[in-house]
Coordinates of C-alpha atoms in Angstrom, one line a residue:
X1 CA 63.6 79.9 -97.7
X2 CA 63.2 79.2 -101.4
X3 CA 66.4 77.2 -101.4
X4 CA 65.2 75.1 -98.4
X5 CA 61.8 74.5 -100.0
X6 CA 63.5 73.4 -103.2
X7 CA 65.7 71.0 -101.3
X8 CA 62.7 69.5 -99.5
X9 CA 60.8 69.1 -102.8
X10 CA 63.8 67.4 -104.4
X11 CA 64.0 64.9 -101.5
X12 CA 60.2 64.3 -101.7
X13 CA 60.5 63.6 -105.4
X14 CA 63.4 61.2 -104.9
X15 CA 61.4 59.4 -102.2
X16 CA 58.5 59.1 -104.6
X17 CA 60.8 57.8 -107.4
X18 CA 62.2 55.2 -105.1
X19 CA 58.7 54.1 -104.1
X20 CA 57.5 53.9 -107.7
X21 CA 60.6 52.3 -109.2
X22 CA 60.5 48.6 -110.0
X23 CA 63.9 47.2 -109.4
X24 CA 65.2 45.4 -112.5
X25 CA 62.5 47.0 -114.7
X26 CA 62.5 46.3 -118.4
X27 CA 65.7 44.7 -119.7
X28 CA 65.3 41.0 -119.0
X29 CA 69.0 40.4 -119.7
X30 CA 70.0 43.0 -117.1
X31 CA 72.6 44.3 -119.5
X32 CA 72.4 48.1 -119.8
X33 CA 72.2 49.8 -123.1
X34 CA 75.1 52.0 -124.1
X35 CA 75.8 54.9 -126.5
X36 CA 77.8 54.4 -129.6
X37 CA 80.4 57.1 -128.8
X38 CA 80.3 58.5 -125.2
X39 CA 79.4 56.5 -122.1
X40 CA 77.4 58.9 -120.0
X41 CA 78.0 58.3 -116.3
X42 CA 76.0 60.5 -113.9
X43 CA 77.7 59.6 -110.6
X44 CA 78.3 61.4 -107.3
X45 CA 81.2 63.3 -108.9
X46 CA 78.8 65.1 -111.3
X47 CA 76.2 65.9 -108.6
X48 CA 78.2 68.5 -106.8
X49 CA 79.0 70.8 -109.8
X50 CA 75.4 70.6 -111.0
X51 CA 74.0 71.3 -107.5
X52 CA 76.5 74.3 -107.2
X53 CA 75.4 75.6 -110.6
X54 CA 71.7 75.5 -109.5
X55 CA 72.6 77.2 -106.3
X56 CA 74.6 80.0 -107.8
X57 CA 72.9 80.7 -111.2
X58 CA 70.7 83.8 -111.2
X59 CA 68.0 83.9 -113.9
X60 CA 65.7 86.7 -114.9
X61 CA 63.0 84.5 -116.4
X62 CA 62.9 80.8 -115.6
X63 CA 59.3 80.8 -116.7
X64 CA 57.1 83.2 -118.7
X65 CA 55.3 85.9 -116.7
X66 CA 52.6 86.2 -119.3
X67 CA 50.5 83.6 -121.1
X68 CA 52.2 81.7 -123.8
X69 CA 50.3 82.2 -127.1
X70 CA 48.5 79.1 -128.3
X71 CA 46.4 78.2 -131.4
X72 CA 43.6 76.0 -130.2
X73 CA 43.0 72.8 -132.2
X74 CA 40.1 70.4 -132.5
X75 CA 39.6 67.4 -134.7
X76 CA 37.2 69.5 -136.9
X77 CA 39.8 72.2 -137.4
X78 CA 42.4 69.6 -138.3
X79 CA 40.0 68.0 -140.8
X80 CA 39.9 71.2 -142.8
X81 CA 43.2 70.2 -144.4
X82 CA 44.5 66.9 -145.8
X83 CA 48.1 68.1 -146.5
X84 CA 51.1 66.7 -144.7
X85 CA 51.7 68.9 -141.6
X86 CA 53.3 69.1 -138.2
X87 CA 51.8 70.8 -135.1
X88 CA 53.8 71.4 -132.0
X89 CA 51.7 70.7 -128.9
X90 CA 54.4 71.4 -126.3
X91 CA 58.0 70.5 -125.3
X92 CA 58.7 67.5 -127.6
X93 CA 55.1 66.5 -128.2
X94 CA 54.3 66.6 -131.9
X95 CA 51.2 65.8 -133.8
X96 CA 51.8 65.0 -137.5
X97 CA 49.6 64.3 -140.4
X98 CA 51.3 62.3 -143.1
X99 CA 49.6 60.5 -146.0
X100 CA 46.3 61.3 -144.4
X101 CA 47.1 59.5 -141.1
X102 CA 47.9 61.1 -137.8
X103 CA 51.0 60.3 -135.7
X104 CA 51.7 61.5 -132.2
X105 CA 55.3 61.8 -131.0
X106 CA 56.3 61.7 -127.3
X107 CA 52.8 62.6 -126.0
X108 CA 53.0 64.5 -122.7
X109 CA 49.8 66.1 -121.6
X110 CA 50.1 66.0 -117.8
X111 CA 50.6 69.1 -115.7
X112 CA 54.0 68.1 -114.5
X113 CA 56.9 66.1 -116.1
X114 CA 57.4 64.1 -113.0
X115 CA 56.7 60.8 -111.3
X116 CA 54.1 62.6 -109.2
X117 CA 51.8 65.5 -109.9
X118 CA 52.3 67.3 -106.7
X119 CA 55.9 68.2 -107.4
X120 CA 58.3 68.5 -110.3
X121 CA 58.6 70.7 -113.4
X122 CA 55.2 72.3 -114.1
X123 CA 53.9 73.3 -117.6
X124 CA 54.1 76.9 -118.8
X125 CA 51.0 76.4 -120.9
X126 CA 48.2 73.9 -121.6
X127 CA 48.3 71.7 -124.8
X128 CA 46.5 73.3 -127.8
X129 CA 44.4 70.2 -127.9
X130 CA 43.3 67.7 -125.3
X131 CA 43.6 63.9 -125.7
X132 CA 39.8 63.7 -125.9
X133 CA 39.7 66.1 -128.8
X134 CA 42.5 64.4 -130.8
X135 CA 41.6 62.9 -134.2
X136 CA 42.1 59.2 -134.7
X137 CA 45.8 58.5 -134.1
X138 CA 47.3 55.8 -136.3
X139 CA 50.7 55.6 -134.5
X140 CA 52.3 56.9 -131.3
X141 CA 56.1 57.1 -131.4
X142 CA 58.1 57.2 -128.1
X143 CA 61.8 58.3 -128.1
X144 CA 62.7 57.2 -124.6
X145 CA 61.3 56.6 -121.1
X146 CA 62.0 60.0 -119.3
X147 CA 59.1 61.7 -117.8
X148 CA 59.1 64.7 -120.2
X149 CA 58.7 62.2 -123.1
X150 CA 56.8 59.2 -121.7
X151 CA 53.7 60.3 -119.8
X152 CA 51.9 57.4 -118.1
X153 CA 48.6 59.2 -117.8
X154 CA 48.6 60.0 -121.5
X155 CA 49.4 56.5 -122.5
X156 CA 46.6 55.2 -120.3
X157 CA 44.1 57.5 -122.1
X158 CA 45.5 56.7 -125.5
X159 CA 45.7 53.0 -125.1
X160 CA 42.3 52.1 -126.5
X161 CA 42.2 54.7 -129.2
X162 CA 45.6 54.3 -131.0
X163 CA 46.2 51.6 -133.5
X164 CA 49.9 51.2 -133.0
X165 CA 52.8 52.2 -130.7
X166 CA 56.4 52.2 -131.8
X167 CA 59.2 52.4 -129.2
X168 CA 62.9 51.6 -128.7
X169 CA 63.7 48.3 -127.2
X170 CA 62.0 47.5 -123.8
X171 CA 60.1 50.8 -123.6
X172 CA 57.1 48.9 -124.8
X173 CA 57.0 47.0 -121.5
X174 CA 55.9 50.2 -119.8
X175 CA 53.1 50.6 -122.3
X176 CA 51.7 47.1 -121.9
X177 CA 51.9 47.5 -118.1
X178 CA 49.7 50.6 -118.5
X179 CA 47.0 49.0 -120.6
X180 CA 48.2 48.9 -124.1
X181 CA 47.6 45.5 -125.9
X182 CA 51.0 43.9 -126.6
X183 CA 49.9 43.2 -130.2
X184 CA 49.7 47.0 -130.7
X185 CA 53.4 47.6 -129.7
X186 CA 56.5 47.3 -131.9
X187 CA 59.9 47.7 -130.2
X188 CA 62.9 48.6 -132.4
X189 CA 66.7 48.5 -132.1
X190 CA 68.7 51.3 -133.8
X191 CA 68.5 51.1 -137.6
X192 CA 65.4 48.8 -137.5
X193 CA 62.3 49.8 -139.3
X194 CA 58.6 49.0 -139.3
X195 CA 56.2 49.6 -142.2
X196 CA 52.6 50.6 -141.3
X197 CA 50.3 50.9 -144.3
X198 CA 53.1 52.4 -146.5
X199 CA 54.5 54.6 -143.8
X200 CA 58.1 53.7 -142.9
X201 CA 59.3 54.4 -139.3
X202 CA 62.9 53.8 -138.4
X203 CA 64.7 53.9 -135.1
X204 CA 68.0 55.7 -135.4
X205 CA 70.8 56.3 -132.9
X206 CA 70.8 59.0 -130.3
X207 CA 73.3 59.9 -127.5
X208 CA 71.4 59.9 -124.3
X209 CA 70.4 57.6 -121.4
X210 CA 67.3 56.2 -119.9
X211 CA 65.6 55.4 -116.6
X212 CA 62.5 56.5 -114.6
X213 CA 63.8 55.7 -111.2
X214 CA 67.0 55.1 -109.2
X215 CA 67.5 51.5 -110.1
X216 CA 66.7 51.2 -113.8
X217 CA 69.4 53.3 -115.5
X218 CA 69.8 52.4 -119.1
X219 CA 67.6 49.3 -119.0
X220 CA 65.6 50.6 -121.9
X221 CA 66.9 52.0 -125.2
X222 CA 66.6 55.6 -126.4
X223 CA 66.3 56.6 -130.1
X224 CA 65.9 59.3 -132.7
X225 CA 63.4 58.6 -135.5
X226 CA 63.1 58.8 -139.3
X227 CA 59.5 58.9 -140.6
X228 CA 59.0 58.6 -144.3
X229 CA 55.7 58.9 -146.2
X230 CA 54.8 59.0 -149.9
X231 CA 55.7 62.7 -150.3
X232 CA 57.6 63.7 -147.3
X233 CA 60.3 62.6 -144.9
X234 CA 61.1 64.0 -141.5
X235 CA 63.7 63.4 -138.7
X236 CA 63.1 63.7 -135.0
X237 CA 66.2 63.8 -132.8
X238 CA 64.6 62.8 -129.5
X239 CA 67.0 63.7 -126.7
X240 CA 70.6 63.6 -127.6
X241 CA 74.0 65.1 -127.2
X242 CA 75.9 65.9 -130.4
X243 CA 77.7 62.9 -132.0
X244 CA 78.7 61.5 -135.4
X245 CA 75.5 59.5 -135.6
X246 CA 73.7 62.5 -137.1
X247 CA 76.1 62.4 -140.1
X248 CA 75.4 58.7 -140.5
X249 CA 71.7 59.3 -140.4
X250 CA 72.0 62.0 -143.0
X251 CA 74.1 59.8 -145.2
X252 CA 71.6 56.9 -144.9
X253 CA 68.3 58.7 -145.0
X254 CA 68.8 62.3 -146.0
X255 CA 67.7 64.7 -147.3
X256 CA 64.7 65.4 -145.1
X257 CA 61.9 67.9 -145.6
X258 CA 62.1 68.8 -141.9
X259 CA 64.3 68.1 -138.9
X260 CA 62.8 68.4 -135.4
X261 CA 65.9 68.9 -133.3
X262 CA 66.3 69.1 -129.5
X263 CA 67.2 72.7 -128.6
X264 CA 66.5 73.3 -124.9
X265 CA 67.3 72.2 -121.4
X266 CA 71.0 72.4 -122.2
X267 CA 74.1 73.2 -120.2
X268 CA 77.8 72.7 -120.6
X269 CA 77.7 70.4 -117.5
X270 CA 75.5 67.9 -119.3
X271 CA 76.3 68.6 -123.0
X272 CA 77.1 65.0 -123.6
X273 CA 73.4 64.2 -123.5
X274 CA 71.7 67.5 -124.4
X275 CA 73.0 69.6 -127.3
X276 CA 73.9 73.2 -127.0
X277 CA 72.2 75.4 -129.6
X278 CA 75.3 75.5 -131.8
X279 CA 75.3 71.7 -131.8
X280 CA 71.6 71.5 -132.5
X281 CA 72.1 73.6 -135.6
X282 CA 75.0 71.3 -136.7
X283 CA 72.9 68.2 -136.2
X284 CA 70.3 69.7 -138.5
X285 CA 73.0 70.4 -141.1
X286 CA 74.4 66.8 -140.6
X287 CA 71.1 65.1 -141.3
X288 CA 70.6 67.2 -144.5
X289 CA 67.2 68.7 -143.7
X290 CA 65.6 71.6 -145.7
X291 CA 64.1 73.2 -142.6
X292 CA 64.6 73.0 -138.8
X293 CA 62.1 73.1 -136.0
X294 CA 63.7 73.4 -132.6
X295 CA 61.9 71.3 -129.9
X296 CA 62.4 70.4 -126.2
X297 CA 61.7 74.0 -125.2
X298 CA 59.0 76.4 -124.2
X299 CA 56.9 74.2 -121.9
X300 CA 59.0 73.0 -118.9
X301 CA 61.8 74.6 -116.8
X302 CA 64.4 71.8 -117.0
X303 CA 67.7 73.7 -117.0
X304 CA 69.5 76.9 -115.9
X305 CA 68.8 79.1 -118.9
X306 CA 65.9 81.6 -119.2
X307 CA 62.8 80.0 -120.7
X308 CA 63.1 81.9 -124.0
X309 CA 66.9 81.6 -124.5
X310 CA 66.7 78.4 -126.7
X311 CA 64.5 80.2 -129.2
X312 CA 66.6 83.3 -129.3
X313 CA 69.9 81.6 -129.6
X314 CA 68.9 79.2 -132.3
X315 CA 67.2 82.0 -134.2
X316 CA 70.4 84.1 -134.2
X317 CA 72.4 81.0 -135.3
X318 CA 70.0 80.1 -138.1
X319 CA 70.4 83.7 -139.5
X320 CA 74.2 83.4 -139.4
X321 CA 74.2 80.1 -141.3
X322 CA 71.3 80.7 -143.6
X323 CA 69.2 77.9 -142.1
X324 CA 65.4 77.9 -142.6
X325 CA 64.1 77.9 -139.1
X326 CA 60.6 77.2 -138.0
X327 CA 59.4 78.5 -134.7
X328 CA 55.6 78.1 -134.8
X329 CA 53.3 79.0 -132.0
X330 CA 52.0 75.9 -130.2
X331 CA 49.2 74.5 -132.2
X332 CA 50.2 76.4 -135.4
X333 CA 50.3 74.3 -138.6
X334 CA 53.6 73.8 -140.3
X335 CA 52.9 72.5 -143.9
X336 CA 55.6 70.1 -145.0
X337 CA 55.2 71.0 -148.7
X338 CA 56.1 74.7 -148.0
X339 CA 57.2 75.2 -144.3
X340 CA 56.9 78.8 -143.3
X341 CA 56.4 79.5 -139.6
X342 CA 59.3 81.5 -138.3
X343 CA 57.4 83.7 -135.9
X344 CA 59.3 85.4 -133.1
X345 CA 56.3 85.0 -130.8
X346 CA 58.4 84.9 -127.6
X347 CA 59.5 88.5 -128.0
X348 CA 56.1 89.7 -126.9
X349 CA 56.3 88.0 -123.5
X350 CA 60.1 88.3 -122.8
X351 CA 60.8 90.0 -119.4
X352 CA 63.8 92.0 -120.5
X353 CA 64.5 92.9 -124.2
X354 CA 68.1 93.7 -123.2
X355 CA 68.5 90.0 -122.8
X356 CA 68.5 89.6 -126.5
X357 CA 71.6 91.7 -126.8
X358 CA 73.4 89.6 -124.2
X359 CA 72.4 86.4 -126.1
X360 CA 73.6 87.9 -129.3
X361 CA 77.0 88.5 -127.7
X362 CA 77.1 84.9 -126.6
X363 CA 76.3 83.5 -130.0
X364 CA 78.8 85.9 -131.7
X365 CA 81.6 85.1 -129.3
X366 CA 81.1 81.3 -129.9
X367 CA 81.7 81.7 -133.6

């Protein structure tokens, strides 16, 4: 019955996507964007092995059984410090304070990462801060147009209260359609930069794909991001498979004070576009960052692993390679001048502690 219900929901979501999709959206030249190394093709040949994996995989904990710990934030709480800092709000949504200004990366505040709010991946936890309670946001940065990174409802609420939006090529057209003034939007190609009151924001390559429906595949660009202030410089991977671009980014812009690297929603079947934990760690090393914060985890069930597995695997790998790992609770401040937030908070709400031993065997066998 659960399988049948799941199939019905999938078809309903697909129907909604078809209805919502604007054929020919975004790229006026109708020439799809491509990756620099691997051309990702998700055709019919890839659907069957993925469907079979979803059918056969048995998981102990696709979602937390207990409440995910949060540290509540308000504008008043944030105003108690002026130091450069990063706050994880969920999945890949990040609030940053650099040079006294606030930036918001991939703001997703909706209940579901989906084209509709009656079906699709549902949040494990609420955001530590609501959009209404956010401080004044100088800039919003979007990595790509997928639903777990580009939230229409959030953009509509932020449109009148954010000074500037920075996106990869053609993603800005979604924003202007949702109420953002075009003069507020800057679209960038890979390696292009924009300067905003002394803050430098550069779009750098990623290995992924784009599309919010069935007929707009790769009509908008995807990107990783380099953000450089007066004192600190950080790197955000967006969504990406592992590729040589990370080494190029490290050579051009490294070292970084912090890397925020995708570590979650992975599987061997789609490792070209989502890194396995071992690859995430290597990407961090490639970009030459002092500390690593794994993101793209802990908020939505988007793959076949248990919800806590990304945290546990990357923690074990970081110990092996002597990498400074930051796993803050959602809402917890990570100060860029002295980043220390390696709390193993997920241990308290794991279903089966024995699972840690199994994951340890997986990590050890891979190295």
